Tab-separated table of N, CA, C and O in Angstrom:
chain	number	residue	atom	x	y	z
A	1	UNK	N	-17.891	13.535	21.576
A	1	UNK	CA	-17.698	13.541	20.145
A	1	UNK	C	-16.933	12.289	19.698
A	1	UNK	O	-17.274	11.698	18.690
A	2	UNK	N	-15.907	11.922	20.427
A	2	UNK	CA	-15.104	10.757	20.035
A	2	UNK	C	-15.950	9.486	20.036
A	2	UNK	O	-15.793	8.633	19.169
A	3	UNK	N	-16.860	9.379	20.997
A	3	UNK	CA	-17.698	8.186	21.068
A	3	UNK	C	-18.622	8.077	19.853
A	3	UNK	O	-18.991	6.981	19.450
A	4	UNK	N	-18.958	9.225	19.261
A	4	UNK	CA	-19.822	9.229	18.082
A	4	UNK	C	-19.027	9.006	16.797
A	4	UNK	O	-19.595	8.958	15.719
A	5	UNK	N	-17.704	8.889	16.923
A	5	UNK	CA	-16.875	8.640	15.754
A	5	UNK	C	-16.245	9.884	15.170
A	5	UNK	O	-15.677	9.842	14.089
A	6	UNK	N	-16.325	11.004	15.882
A	6	UNK	CA	-15.725	12.250	15.405
A	6	UNK	C	-14.463	12.550	16.205
A	6	UNK	O	-14.437	12.383	17.407
A	7	UNK	N	-13.430	13.031	15.511
A	7	UNK	CA	-12.214	13.404	16.228
A	7	UNK	C	-11.971	14.910	16.168
A	7	UNK	O	-10.925	15.397	16.541
A	8	UNK	N	-12.951	15.657	15.676
A	8	UNK	CA	-12.833	17.111	15.630
A	8	UNK	C	-14.218	17.733	15.690
A	8	UNK	O	-15.213	17.091	15.432
A	9	UNK	N	-14.248	19.000	16.056
A	9	UNK	CA	-15.503	19.721	16.139
A	9	UNK	C	-15.245	21.198	15.861
A	9	UNK	O	-14.107	21.655	15.898
A	10	UNK	N	-16.265	21.949	15.603
A	10	UNK	CA	-16.158	23.380	15.358
A	10	UNK	C	-15.961	24.102	16.686
A	10	UNK	O	-16.622	23.798	17.669
A	11	UNK	N	-15.063	25.059	16.689
A	11	UNK	CA	-14.898	25.943	17.839
A	11	UNK	C	-15.253	27.333	17.360
A	11	UNK	O	-14.580	27.891	16.496
A	12	UNK	N	-16.331	27.868	17.869
A	12	UNK	CA	-16.795	29.190	17.447
A	12	UNK	C	-16.080	30.269	18.236
A	12	UNK	O	-16.499	30.631	19.324
A	13	UNK	N	-14.985	30.777	17.663
A	13	UNK	CA	-14.261	31.840	18.350
A	13	UNK	C	-14.681	33.185	17.783
A	13	UNK	O	-15.116	33.295	16.644
A	14	UNK	N	-14.550	34.211	18.593
A	14	UNK	CA	-14.909	35.560	18.188
A	14	UNK	C	-13.872	36.098	17.205
A	14	UNK	O	-12.689	35.744	17.282
A	15	UNK	N	-14.299	36.957	16.296
A	15	UNK	CA	-13.375	37.500	15.285
A	15	UNK	C	-12.133	38.151	15.889
A	15	UNK	O	-11.047	38.053	15.328
A	16	UNK	N	-12.268	38.783	17.037
A	16	UNK	CA	-11.118	39.456	17.635
A	16	UNK	C	-10.060	38.483	18.163
A	16	UNK	O	-8.952	38.893	18.492
A	17	UNK	N	-10.390	37.189	18.231
A	17	UNK	CA	-9.429	36.196	18.715
A	17	UNK	C	-8.777	35.391	17.592
A	17	UNK	O	-7.908	34.557	17.863
A	18	UNK	N	-9.171	35.615	16.356
A	18	UNK	CA	-8.687	34.789	15.248
A	18	UNK	C	-7.168	34.852	15.116
A	18	UNK	O	-6.503	33.830	14.978
A	19	UNK	N	-6.592	36.039	15.159
A	19	UNK	CA	-5.140	36.160	14.997
A	19	UNK	C	-4.391	35.422	16.108
A	19	UNK	O	-3.430	34.703	15.843
A	20	UNK	N	-4.840	35.582	17.337
A	20	UNK	CA	-4.189	34.891	18.455
A	20	UNK	C	-4.336	33.379	18.331
A	20	UNK	O	-3.438	32.625	18.702
A	21	UNK	N	-5.468	32.918	17.794
A	21	UNK	CA	-5.694	31.490	17.620
A	21	UNK	C	-4.791	30.911	16.530
A	21	UNK	O	-4.231	29.831	16.678
A	22	UNK	N	-4.662	31.650	15.432
A	22	UNK	CA	-3.866	31.147	14.305
A	22	UNK	C	-2.367	31.354	14.497
A	22	UNK	O	-1.568	30.666	13.858
A	23	UNK	N	-1.992	32.296	15.349
A	23	UNK	CA	-0.580	32.588	15.610
A	23	UNK	C	-0.335	32.613	17.114
A	23	UNK	O	-0.008	33.654	17.685
A	24	UNK	N	-0.465	31.477	17.784
A	24	UNK	CA	-0.364	31.460	19.249
A	24	UNK	C	1.056	31.741	19.735
A	24	UNK	O	2.036	31.454	19.045
A	25	UNK	N	1.126	32.304	20.917
A	25	UNK	CA	2.405	32.532	21.588
A	25	UNK	C	2.736	31.255	22.362
A	25	UNK	O	2.056	30.922	23.321
A	26	UNK	N	3.781	30.518	21.956
A	26	UNK	CA	4.093	29.263	22.648
A	26	UNK	C	4.425	29.440	24.122
A	26	UNK	O	4.305	28.501	24.907
A	27	UNK	N	4.792	30.640	24.518
A	27	UNK	CA	5.106	30.898	25.925
A	27	UNK	C	3.853	31.203	26.740
A	27	UNK	O	3.923	31.311	27.962
A	28	UNK	N	2.694	31.352	26.083
A	28	UNK	CA	1.459	31.701	26.787
A	28	UNK	C	0.299	30.848	26.271
A	28	UNK	O	-0.672	31.361	25.719
A	29	UNK	N	0.400	29.556	26.471
A	29	UNK	CA	-0.669	28.663	26.006
A	29	UNK	C	-1.968	28.862	26.780
A	29	UNK	O	-3.045	28.559	26.286
A	30	UNK	N	-1.869	29.427	27.971
A	30	UNK	CA	-3.081	29.714	28.745
A	30	UNK	C	-3.970	30.704	28.008
A	30	UNK	O	-5.192	30.694	28.178
A	31	UNK	N	-3.378	31.547	27.157
A	31	UNK	CA	-4.168	32.505	26.380
A	31	UNK	C	-5.138	31.782	25.451
A	31	UNK	O	-6.249	32.256	25.221
A	32	UNK	N	-4.727	30.634	24.918
A	32	UNK	CA	-5.628	29.868	24.054
A	32	UNK	C	-6.815	29.326	24.836
A	32	UNK	O	-7.937	29.302	24.338
A	33	UNK	N	-6.578	28.903	26.061
A	33	UNK	CA	-7.681	28.417	26.890
A	33	UNK	C	-8.643	29.551	27.248
A	33	UNK	O	-9.838	29.333	27.372
A	34	UNK	N	-8.121	30.765	27.396
A	34	UNK	CA	-9.003	31.904	27.672
A	34	UNK	C	-9.906	32.193	26.470
A	34	UNK	O	-11.042	32.633	26.635
A	35	UNK	N	-9.412	31.922	25.265
A	35	UNK	CA	-10.246	32.088	24.072
A	35	UNK	C	-11.440	31.140	24.134
A	35	UNK	O	-12.558	31.508	23.775
A	36	UNK	N	-11.211	29.902	24.614
A	36	UNK	CA	-12.325	28.957	24.771
A	36	UNK	C	-13.395	29.519	25.700
A	36	UNK	O	-14.589	29.331	25.485
A	37	UNK	N	-12.971	30.183	26.757
A	37	UNK	CA	-13.919	30.721	27.730
A	37	UNK	C	-14.714	31.895	27.171
A	37	UNK	O	-15.765	32.239	27.698
A	38	UNK	N	-14.209	32.518	26.106
A	38	UNK	CA	-14.854	33.680	25.519
A	38	UNK	C	-15.367	33.362	24.116
A	38	UNK	O	-15.366	34.198	23.231
A	39	UNK	N	-15.812	32.129	23.908
A	39	UNK	CA	-16.232	31.707	22.568
A	39	UNK	C	-17.643	32.183	22.246
A	39	UNK	O	-18.411	32.543	23.123
A	40	UNK	N	-17.920	32.184	20.967
A	40	UNK	CA	-19.254	32.523	20.502
A	40	UNK	C	-20.171	31.330	20.735
A	40	UNK	O	-19.759	30.188	20.654
A	41	UNK	N	-21.412	31.622	21.011
A	41	UNK	CA	-22.395	30.556	21.178
A	41	UNK	C	-23.249	30.525	19.920
A	41	UNK	O	-23.976	31.473	19.638
A	42	UNK	N	-23.126	29.449	19.164
A	42	UNK	CA	-23.840	29.405	17.880
A	42	UNK	C	-25.349	29.333	18.076
A	42	UNK	O	-25.834	28.853	19.091
A	43	UNK	N	-26.043	29.810	17.077
A	43	UNK	CA	-27.496	29.746	17.062
A	43	UNK	C	-27.897	28.951	15.833
A	43	UNK	O	-27.500	29.285	14.716
A	44	UNK	N	-28.616	27.894	16.035
A	44	UNK	CA	-29.086	27.068	14.934
A	44	UNK	C	-30.606	27.102	14.917
A	44	UNK	O	-31.248	27.029	15.954
A	45	UNK	N	-31.158	27.193	13.737
A	45	UNK	CA	-32.616	27.215	13.592
A	45	UNK	C	-33.015	26.096	12.640
A	45	UNK	O	-32.452	25.965	11.557
A	46	UNK	N	-33.963	25.322	13.072
A	46	UNK	CA	-34.446	24.201	12.254
A	46	UNK	C	-35.860	24.518	11.789
A	46	UNK	O	-36.711	24.912	12.585
A	47	UNK	N	-36.095	24.355	10.503
A	47	UNK	CA	-37.440	24.574	9.974
A	47	UNK	C	-37.877	23.309	9.253
A	47	UNK	O	-37.103	22.704	8.495
A	48	UNK	N	-39.094	22.918	9.484
A	48	UNK	CA	-39.660	21.748	8.834
A	48	UNK	C	-40.254	22.192	7.501
A	48	UNK	O	-41.053	23.123	7.447
A	49	UNK	N	-39.811	21.549	6.433
A	49	UNK	CA	-40.324	21.887	5.099
A	49	UNK	C	-41.795	21.503	5.008
A	49	UNK	O	-42.196	20.426	5.441
A	50	UNK	N	-42.560	22.396	4.450
A	50	UNK	CA	-44.004	22.138	4.327
A	50	UNK	C	-44.336	21.352	3.082
A	50	UNK	O	-43.683	21.315	2.135
């Protein structure tokens, strides 16, 4: 992403992880990395206009 000129990207986290993501426990930063491992996989659909 950085090579393309972007310094941020979307992280699709599951709704049940939102509170932990927005209010992290500074003593358990590993919990944030576990959220990455349990992320949502986005689905994108492209349609060509007729």
